[in-house]
mmCIF file of C-alpha atoms in Angstrom:
data_model
loop_
_atom_site.group_PDB
_atom_site.id
_atom_site.type_symbol
_atom_site.label_atom_id
_atom_site.label_comp_id
_atom_site.label_asym_id
_atom_site.label_seq_id
_atom_site.Cartn_x
_atom_site.Cartn_y
_atom_site.Cartn_z
ATOM 1 C CA MET A 1 0.000 0.000 0.000
ATOM 2 C CA ALA A 2 1.718 3.135 -1.207
ATOM 3 C CA VAL A 3 1.178 6.883 -0.759
ATOM 4 C CA ALA A 4 -2.399 7.754 -1.477
ATOM 5 C CA VAL A 5 -1.700 11.195 -2.954
ATOM 6 C CA LEU A 6 1.902 11.133 -4.048
ATOM 7 C CA ALA A 7 2.390 7.967 -6.095
ATOM 8 C CA PRO A 8 5.987 6.770 -6.591
ATOM 9 C CA THR A 9 7.618 8.263 -9.643
ATOM 10 C CA CYS A 10 9.569 5.208 -10.621
ATOM 11 C CA PHE A 11 9.596 1.508 -9.738
ATOM 12 C CA ALA A 12 13.126 1.572 -8.392
ATOM 13 C CA GLY A 13 12.238 4.436 -6.103
ATOM 14 C CA TRP A 14 9.143 2.600 -4.933
ATOM 15 C CA LEU A 15 11.140 -0.529 -4.130
ATOM 16 C CA GLY A 16 13.490 1.514 -1.982
ATOM 17 C CA TRP A 17 10.495 3.053 -0.201
ATOM 18 C CA HIS A 18 8.900 -0.353 0.250
ATOM 19 C CA ALA A 19 12.020 -1.823 1.834
ATOM 20 C CA VAL A 20 12.094 0.713 4.650
ATOM 21 C CA ALA A 21 8.341 1.138 5.199
ATOM 22 C CA GLY A 22 6.070 -1.143 7.116
ATOM 23 C CA GLY A 23 3.568 0.424 9.458
ATOM 24 C CA GLY A 24 0.106 -0.986 9.990
ATOM 25 C CA GLY A 25 0.141 -2.243 6.434
ATOM 26 C CA THR A 26 3.079 -2.777 4.135
ATOM 27 C CA GLY A 27 4.445 0.727 3.780
ATOM 28 C CA GLY A 28 4.426 4.303 5.023
ATOM 29 C CA ARG A 29 1.857 6.740 3.702
ATOM 30 C CA THR A 30 1.005 10.393 4.065
ATOM 31 C CA ALA A 31 -2.232 11.529 2.525
ATOM 32 C CA ALA A 32 -5.407 13.500 3.006
ATOM 33 C CA ALA A 33 -8.218 11.931 4.967
ATOM 34 C CA SER A 34 -10.202 9.289 3.089
ATOM 35 C CA THR A 35 -13.935 9.126 2.805
ATOM 36 C CA PRO A 36 -15.554 6.837 5.410
ATOM 37 C CA ALA A 37 -16.600 3.330 4.510
ATOM 38 C CA ALA A 38 -20.266 2.487 4.177
ATOM 39 C CA SER A 39 -21.947 1.701 7.463
ATOM 40 C CA THR A 40 -22.984 -1.827 8.387
ATOM 41 C CA PRO A 41 -24.226 -3.272 11.644
ATOM 42 C CA ALA A 42 -21.632 -3.181 14.414
ATOM 43 C CA ALA A 43 -19.859 -6.406 15.402
ATOM 44 C CA SER A 44 -17.012 -7.687 17.523
ATOM 45 C CA ALA A 45 -13.952 -5.493 17.780
ATOM 46 C CA VAL A 46 -11.062 -5.793 20.150
ATOM 47 C CA PRO A 47 -10.803 -3.296 23.019
ATOM 48 C CA PRO A 48 -7.533 -1.434 23.540
ATOM 49 C CA PRO A 49 -5.076 -3.305 25.745
ATOM 50 C CA PRO A 50 -4.457 -2.214 29.342
ATOM 51 C CA ALA A 51 -2.136 0.734 29.854
ATOM 52 C CA THR A 52 1.570 -0.030 30.257
ATOM 53 C CA SER A 53 4.572 2.148 30.932
ATOM 54 C CA GLU A 54 4.291 3.121 27.265
ATOM 55 C CA PRO A 55 0.701 2.636 26.054
ATOM 56 C CA PRO A 56 0.445 0.893 22.668
ATOM 57 C CA SER A 57 -1.590 3.812 21.385
ATOM 58 C CA ALA A 58 -3.195 7.025 22.516
ATOM 59 C CA SER A 59 -6.499 5.818 21.125
ATOM 60 C CA PRO A 60 -10.000 7.090 21.784
ATOM 61 C CA SER A 61 -12.048 5.306 24.440
ATOM 62 C CA PRO A 62 -13.557 2.062 23.171
ATOM 63 C CA SER A 63 -16.997 2.234 21.632
ATOM 64 C CA PRO A 64 -19.783 -0.100 22.802
ATOM 65 C CA SER A 65 -19.013 -2.520 19.969
ATOM 66 C CA GLU A 66 -15.338 -2.575 20.945
ATOM 67 C CA SER A 67 -16.273 -3.340 24.517
ATOM 68 C CA LYS A 68 -17.906 -6.548 23.326
ATOM 69 C CA GLY A 69 -14.728 -7.650 21.564
ATOM 70 C CA GLN A 70 -13.960 -10.453 24.014
ATOM 71 C CA GLY A 71 -17.134 -12.252 23.005
ATOM 72 C CA GLN A 72 -19.510 -10.850 25.614
ATOM 73 C CA GLY A 73 -23.061 -11.204 24.407
ATOM 74 C CA GLN A 74 -22.064 -13.858 21.884
ATOM 75 C CA GLY A 75 -23.307 -17.414 22.233
ATOM 76 C CA ALA A 76 -21.086 -20.443 21.827
ATOM 77 C CA ALA A 77 -20.427 -21.459 18.225
ATOM 78 C CA PRO A 78 -23.011 -24.033 17.111
ATOM 79 C CA ALA A 79 -21.613 -27.568 17.181
ATOM 80 C CA GLY A 80 -21.405 -29.380 13.881
ATOM 81 C CA ARG A 81 -20.261 -26.397 11.859
ATOM 82 C CA PRO A 82 -16.739 -26.705 10.396
ATOM 83 C CA LEU A 83 -15.321 -23.783 12.396
ATOM 84 C CA ALA A 84 -17.184 -24.319 15.667
ATOM 85 C CA GLY A 85 -14.855 -23.456 18.541
ATOM 86 C CA ARG A 86 -12.399 -21.538 16.347
ATOM 87 C CA THR A 87 -11.517 -17.862 16.785
ATOM 88 C CA VAL A 88 -10.385 -15.759 13.837
ATOM 89 C CA VAL A 89 -9.101 -12.191 13.964
ATOM 90 C CA LEU A 90 -9.612 -10.074 10.846
ATOM 91 C CA ASP A 91 -7.630 -6.874 10.502
ATOM 92 C CA PRO A 92 -8.934 -4.353 7.922
ATOM 93 C CA GLY A 93 -5.865 -2.339 6.991
ATOM 94 C CA HIS A 94 -5.768 1.359 7.902
ATOM 95 C CA ASN A 95 -8.729 3.573 8.789
ATOM 96 C CA PRO A 96 -10.589 6.158 6.679
ATOM 97 C CA GLY A 97 -10.026 8.724 9.451
ATOM 98 C CA ASN A 98 -6.258 8.317 9.726
ATOM 99 C CA GLY A 99 -5.498 11.264 7.459
ATOM 100 C CA ALA A 100 -7.216 13.644 9.870
ATOM 101 C CA HIS A 101 -5.008 12.464 12.766
ATOM 102 C CA PRO A 102 -1.390 12.832 11.623
ATOM 103 C CA ALA A 103 0.035 13.347 15.096
ATOM 104 C CA GLU A 104 -1.553 10.154 16.367
ATOM 105 C CA ILE A 105 -0.700 7.881 13.462
ATOM 106 C CA ASN A 106 2.832 9.228 13.048
ATOM 107 C CA ARG A 107 3.750 8.443 16.650
ATOM 108 C CA ARG A 108 6.250 5.595 16.689
ATOM 109 C CA VAL A 109 5.614 2.321 18.476
ATOM 110 C CA ASP A 110 7.886 -0.590 19.278
ATOM 111 C CA ILE A 111 7.700 -3.598 16.923
ATOM 112 C CA GLY A 112 10.536 -5.457 18.607
ATOM 113 C CA SER A 113 13.168 -5.066 15.916
ATOM 114 C CA ALA A 114 12.553 -1.344 15.343
ATOM 115 C CA ARG A 115 10.162 1.521 15.954
ATOM 116 C CA LYS A 116 7.542 2.248 13.331
ATOM 117 C CA GLU A 117 4.699 4.699 12.801
ATOM 118 C CA CYS A 118 1.521 3.814 14.700
ATOM 119 C CA ASP A 119 -0.393 3.468 11.435
ATOM 120 C CA THR A 120 -0.565 4.986 7.950
ATOM 121 C CA THR A 121 -3.296 6.386 5.732
ATOM 122 C CA GLY A 122 -3.177 3.690 3.080
ATOM 123 C CA THR A 123 -3.438 4.179 -0.635
ATOM 124 C CA GLU A 124 -6.371 4.703 -3.009
ATOM 125 C CA THR A 125 -7.301 4.263 -6.650
ATOM 126 C CA ASP A 126 -6.582 7.093 -9.062
ATOM 127 C CA ASP A 127 -10.231 8.162 -8.849
ATOM 128 C CA GLY A 128 -10.224 8.223 -5.051
ATOM 129 C CA TYR A 129 -11.542 4.874 -3.782
ATOM 130 C CA PRO A 130 -9.676 4.475 -0.455
ATOM 131 C CA GLU A 131 -7.852 1.352 0.577
ATOM 132 C CA ALA A 132 -9.350 1.688 4.067
ATOM 133 C CA SER A 133 -12.876 1.515 2.619
ATOM 134 C CA PHE A 134 -11.940 -1.478 0.465
ATOM 135 C CA THR A 135 -10.430 -3.434 3.343
ATOM 136 C CA LEU A 136 -13.316 -2.831 5.725
ATOM 137 C CA ASP A 137 -15.868 -3.888 3.107
ATOM 138 C CA VAL A 138 -14.000 -7.105 2.310
ATOM 139 C CA VAL A 139 -13.407 -7.972 5.975
ATOM 140 C CA ARG A 140 -17.072 -7.533 6.846
ATOM 141 C CA ARG A 141 -17.955 -9.920 4.036
ATOM 142 C CA VAL A 142 -15.403 -12.456 5.286
ATOM 143 C CA ARG A 143 -16.844 -12.173 8.792
ATOM 144 C CA THR A 144 -20.329 -13.063 7.555
ATOM 145 C CA ILE A 145 -19.051 -16.198 5.816
ATOM 146 C CA LEU A 146 -16.928 -17.388 8.744
ATOM 147 C CA GLU A 147 -19.647 -16.785 11.323
ATOM 148 C CA ALA A 148 -22.017 -18.896 9.229
ATOM 149 C CA GLU A 149 -19.436 -21.683 9.508
ATOM 150 C CA GLY A 150 -19.474 -21.388 13.303
ATOM 151 C CA ALA A 151 -16.351 -19.292 13.920
ATOM 152 C CA ARG A 152 -16.029 -16.549 16.474
ATOM 153 C CA VAL A 153 -14.774 -13.575 14.460
ATOM 154 C CA VAL A 154 -13.056 -10.568 16.031
ATOM 155 C CA LEU A 155 -12.255 -7.378 14.096
ATOM 156 C CA THR A 156 -9.420 -5.048 15.046
ATOM 157 C CA GLN A 157 -11.727 -2.187 14.060
ATOM 158 C CA ASP A 158 -15.187 -2.029 12.537
ATOM 159 C CA GLY A 159 -15.436 1.568 11.374
ATOM 160 C CA ASP A 160 -16.082 2.605 14.973
ATOM 161 C CA ARG A 161 -12.805 4.383 15.679
ATOM 162 C CA ALA A 162 -11.737 7.869 14.651
ATOM 163 C CA TRP A 163 -8.287 6.551 13.679
ATOM 164 C CA GLY A 164 -6.041 3.509 14.082
ATOM 165 C CA PRO A 165 -5.613 1.166 15.813
ATOM 166 C CA CYS A 166 -1.835 1.224 15.985
ATOM 167 C CA ILE A 167 0.122 -1.686 14.564
ATOM 168 C CA ASP A 168 1.029 -3.054 17.985
ATOM 169 C CA GLU A 169 -2.665 -3.079 18.944
ATOM 170 C CA ARG A 170 -3.488 -4.913 15.727
ATOM 171 C CA ALA A 171 -1.045 -7.674 16.639
ATOM 172 C CA ALA A 172 -2.203 -7.693 20.269
ATOM 173 C CA ALA A 173 -5.790 -8.278 19.129
ATOM 174 C CA GLY A 174 -5.028 -11.817 17.999
ATOM 175 C CA ASN A 175 -2.751 -12.528 20.945
ATOM 176 C CA ARG A 176 -5.326 -11.397 23.483
ATOM 177 C CA VAL A 177 -8.089 -13.701 22.255
ATOM 178 C CA HIS A 178 -5.680 -16.582 21.485
ATOM 179 C CA ALA A 179 -6.851 -16.598 17.876
ATOM 180 C CA ASP A 180 -6.454 -19.750 15.834
ATOM 181 C CA ALA A 181 -5.576 -17.559 12.854
ATOM 182 C CA ALA A 182 -5.369 -13.881 11.919
ATOM 183 C CA VAL A 183 -5.371 -12.162 8.534
ATOM 184 C CA SER A 184 -4.655 -8.520 7.743
ATOM 185 C CA VAL A 185 -6.355 -7.378 4.532
ATOM 186 C CA HIS A 186 -4.847 -4.666 2.332
ATOM 187 C CA GLY A 187 -4.663 -3.192 -1.147
ATOM 188 C CA ASP A 188 -1.278 -2.138 -2.490
ATOM 189 C CA GLY A 189 -0.113 1.093 -4.122
ATOM 190 C CA ALA A 190 2.698 0.004 -6.426
ATOM 191 C CA PRO A 191 3.606 1.596 -9.788
ATOM 192 C CA ALA A 192 0.727 1.573 -12.255
ATOM 193 C CA SER A 193 2.404 -0.985 -14.521
ATOM 194 C CA ALA A 194 2.464 -3.572 -11.711
ATOM 195 C CA HIS A 195 -0.481 -5.811 -10.975
ATOM 196 C CA GLY A 196 -1.627 -8.885 -9.093
ATOM 197 C CA PHE A 197 -1.927 -10.027 -5.481
ATOM 198 C CA HIS A 198 0.456 -11.521 -2.962
ATOM 199 C CA VAL A 199 0.393 -12.930 0.561
ATOM 200 C CA ILE A 200 3.002 -11.750 3.096
ATOM 201 C CA LEU A 201 4.407 -14.238 5.597
ATOM 202 C CA PRO A 202 6.318 -13.391 8.778
ATOM 203 C CA ALA A 203 10.066 -13.887 8.651
ATOM 204 C CA ARG A 204 11.822 -15.300 11.698
ATOM 205 C CA VAL A 205 12.406 -12.293 13.955
ATOM 206 C CA VAL A 206 13.788 -12.578 17.478
ATOM 207 C CA SER A 207 14.371 -9.112 18.874
ATOM 208 C CA GLY A 208 12.956 -7.320 21.893
ATOM 209 C CA ALA A 209 9.247 -8.045 22.175
ATOM 210 C CA ALA A 210 9.254 -9.880 18.852
ATOM 211 C CA ASP A 211 9.728 -13.627 18.533
ATOM 212 C CA THR A 212 8.029 -15.123 15.509
ATOM 213 C CA THR A 213 9.793 -18.492 15.816
ATOM 214 C CA PRO A 214 6.649 -20.386 16.965
ATOM 215 C CA ILE A 215 4.412 -18.945 14.241
ATOM 216 C CA THR A 216 6.541 -18.972 11.077
ATOM 217 C CA GLY A 217 5.643 -22.574 10.213
ATOM 218 C CA PRO A 218 1.865 -22.408 10.723
ATOM 219 C CA SER A 219 1.770 -18.929 9.190
ATOM 220 C CA ARG A 220 3.366 -20.293 6.048
ATOM 221 C CA THR A 221 0.734 -23.020 5.867
ATOM 222 C CA LEU A 222 -1.986 -20.397 6.362
ATOM 223 C CA GLY A 223 -0.425 -18.192 3.686
ATOM 224 C CA LEU A 224 -0.269 -20.963 1.096
ATOM 225 C CA ARG A 225 -3.888 -21.958 1.743
ATOM 226 C CA LEU A 226 -4.943 -18.326 1.462
ATOM 227 C CA ARG A 227 -2.960 -17.750 -1.737
ATOM 228 C CA ASP A 228 -4.471 -20.745 -3.480
ATOM 229 C CA SER A 229 -8.051 -20.060 -2.424
ATOM 230 C CA PHE A 230 -7.869 -16.353 -3.267
ATOM 231 C CA ALA A 231 -6.513 -17.090 -6.752
ATOM 232 C CA ALA A 232 -9.222 -19.693 -7.348
ATOM 233 C CA ALA A 233 -12.039 -17.422 -6.166
ATOM 234 C CA THR A 234 -11.007 -14.211 -7.915
ATOM 235 C CA GLY A 235 -8.873 -15.173 -10.914
ATOM 236 C CA GLU A 236 -6.420 -12.475 -9.810
ATOM 237 C CA PRO A 237 -2.868 -13.294 -10.970
ATOM 238 C CA PHE A 238 0.112 -13.455 -8.648
ATOM 239 C CA SER A 239 1.984 -10.199 -8.116
ATOM 240 C CA THR A 240 4.300 -9.152 -10.932
ATOM 241 C CA TYR A 241 6.310 -6.804 -8.721
ATOM 242 C CA LEU A 242 6.917 -8.439 -5.321
ATOM 243 C CA GLY A 243 7.498 -11.906 -3.983
ATOM 244 C CA HIS A 244 7.564 -15.191 -5.852
ATOM 245 C CA ASP A 245 4.510 -17.226 -6.865
ATOM 246 C CA GLY A 246 2.259 -14.930 -4.856
ATOM 247 C CA ILE A 247 4.277 -15.212 -1.637
ATOM 248 C CA ASP A 248 6.501 -12.600 0.034
ATOM 249 C CA VAL A 249 8.314 -12.846 3.376
ATOM 250 C CA ARG A 250 9.006 -9.758 5.495
ATOM 251 C CA ASP A 251 10.590 -8.890 8.813
ATOM 252 C CA ASP A 252 9.588 -5.217 9.061
ATOM 253 C CA LEU A 253 5.852 -5.367 9.717
ATOM 254 C CA GLY A 254 4.756 -4.815 13.299
ATOM 255 C CA GLY A 255 1.477 -6.638 12.738
ATOM 256 C CA LEU A 256 3.470 -9.798 12.002
ATOM 257 C CA ASN A 257 6.527 -9.312 14.219
ATOM 258 C CA LEU A 258 4.460 -8.972 17.396
ATOM 259 C CA SER A 259 1.954 -11.708 16.641
ATOM 260 C CA LYS A 260 1.925 -14.801 18.838
ATOM 261 C CA VAL A 261 -0.665 -16.552 16.667
ATOM 262 C CA PRO A 262 -0.493 -17.678 13.009
ATOM 263 C CA LYS A 263 -0.922 -14.538 10.950
ATOM 264 C CA VAL A 264 -0.418 -13.281 7.382
ATOM 265 C CA PHE A 265 -1.152 -10.196 5.310
ATOM 266 C CA ILE A 266 -2.836 -10.276 1.922
ATOM 267 C CA GLU A 267 -2.379 -7.499 -0.644
ATOM 268 C CA CYS A 268 -5.488 -8.128 -2.734
ATOM 269 C CA GLY A 269 -4.268 -6.140 -5.734
ATOM 270 C CA ASN A 270 -2.547 -2.949 -6.823
ATOM 271 C CA MET A 271 -4.977 -0.059 -6.484
ATOM 272 C CA ARG A 272 -2.769 2.073 -8.783
ATOM 273 C CA ASN A 273 -3.118 -0.378 -11.652
ATOM 274 C CA SER A 274 -6.190 0.379 -13.750
ATOM 275 C CA ALA A 275 -7.266 -3.254 -14.207
ATOM 276 C CA ASP A 276 -6.762 -4.184 -10.563
ATOM 277 C CA ALA A 277 -8.487 -0.997 -9.428
ATOM 278 C CA ARG A 278 -11.496 -1.684 -11.629
ATOM 279 C CA ARG A 279 -11.906 -5.103 -10.069
ATOM 280 C CA MET A 280 -11.364 -3.905 -6.501
ATOM 281 C CA LYS A 281 -14.085 -1.250 -6.895
ATOM 282 C CA ASP A 282 -16.582 -3.869 -8.079
ATOM 283 C CA PRO A 283 -18.785 -5.175 -5.224
ATOM 284 C CA GLU A 284 -19.176 -8.525 -6.982
ATOM 285 C CA TRP A 285 -15.382 -8.939 -7.154
ATOM 286 C CA ARG A 286 -15.083 -7.992 -3.483
ATOM 287 C CA LYS A 287 -17.642 -10.701 -2.730
ATOM 288 C CA ARG A 288 -15.423 -13.233 -4.510
ATOM 289 C CA ALA A 289 -12.340 -11.865 -2.742
ATOM 290 C CA ALA A 290 -14.040 -12.340 0.622
ATOM 291 C CA GLN A 291 -15.007 -15.885 -0.305
ATOM 292 C CA GLY A 292 -11.427 -16.637 -1.273
ATOM 293 C CA ILE A 293 -10.108 -15.337 2.043
ATOM 294 C CA ALA A 294 -12.743 -17.246 4.000
ATOM 295 C CA ASP A 295 -12.011 -20.430 2.052
ATOM 296 C CA GLY A 296 -8.305 -20.108 2.803
ATOM 297 C CA LEU A 297 -8.944 -19.677 6.513
ATOM 298 C CA THR A 298 -11.352 -22.606 6.557
ATOM 299 C CA ALA A 299 -8.865 -24.842 4.734
ATOM 300 C CA PHE A 300 -6.164 -23.910 7.254
ATOM 301 C CA LEU A 301 -8.359 -24.355 10.338
ATOM 302 C CA THR A 302 -9.830 -27.686 9.239
ATOM 303 C CA GLY A 303 -6.702 -29.113 7.648
ATOM 304 C CA PRO A 304 -4.422 -31.880 8.971
ATOM 305 C CA GLY A 305 -3.104 -31.194 12.450
ATOM 306 C CA ARG A 306 -5.621 -28.444 13.168
#
């Protein structure tokens, strides 16, 4: 996900930017505030963690829907459904309000191996469709599918926060509920000539608060299941600009570095590429994208050894 207003001027320059970025999504952004996503009924979101000597974020007080994030008011998953008893955390990348809160999202937080910006604004299509609106729409669709299969689904935010959450909060969301799997959904902002999707796996990072050693193996399995199901559901080709065969491995993303549960990112397409952007703006394509993500999670959670 690249700068929403100032697109990279050349691919080489973008690659250099991408290598050093890595906030809440896969790169740093500075842009004007995005338009809010369409409203849907509120659902589970994770409340901010307890204060520490350095709070993970200076976030607003939790909304009523956030306060129910630990499953209060939710019945047990119906037995007999394929995901009964499973907990999934879905992380819609960025927030439409981030651009109006530069001081908050630019504050650096600890990701173990480095300090990164709390969050970023995300990218957008050339005609102004924001990544943050795309990700929230897709995640809500995934939630509906997974809940029908019996899963408990927790969102890191559900359009009920003015900005954020910070990247360390996003990782903490899965850790706090002991999620069986977590997926962060994004759209990228690469040069316009680049297209396709890729899944980002956590590299082995052991530094400070970060230790991904226990999750690199299961996260890879999750990532491969997600890659295959997303390609089958959407017909989107593998990325032409990053990774290999639709898979990339990174050590600079706080959402992965701080996770204690199997977790991956998916860049559903390049919002700066005209063909990818056209698909990502299409509600029917987003429906297929959500199905692909849900299918990948289901395959991982019901597969051998799960």
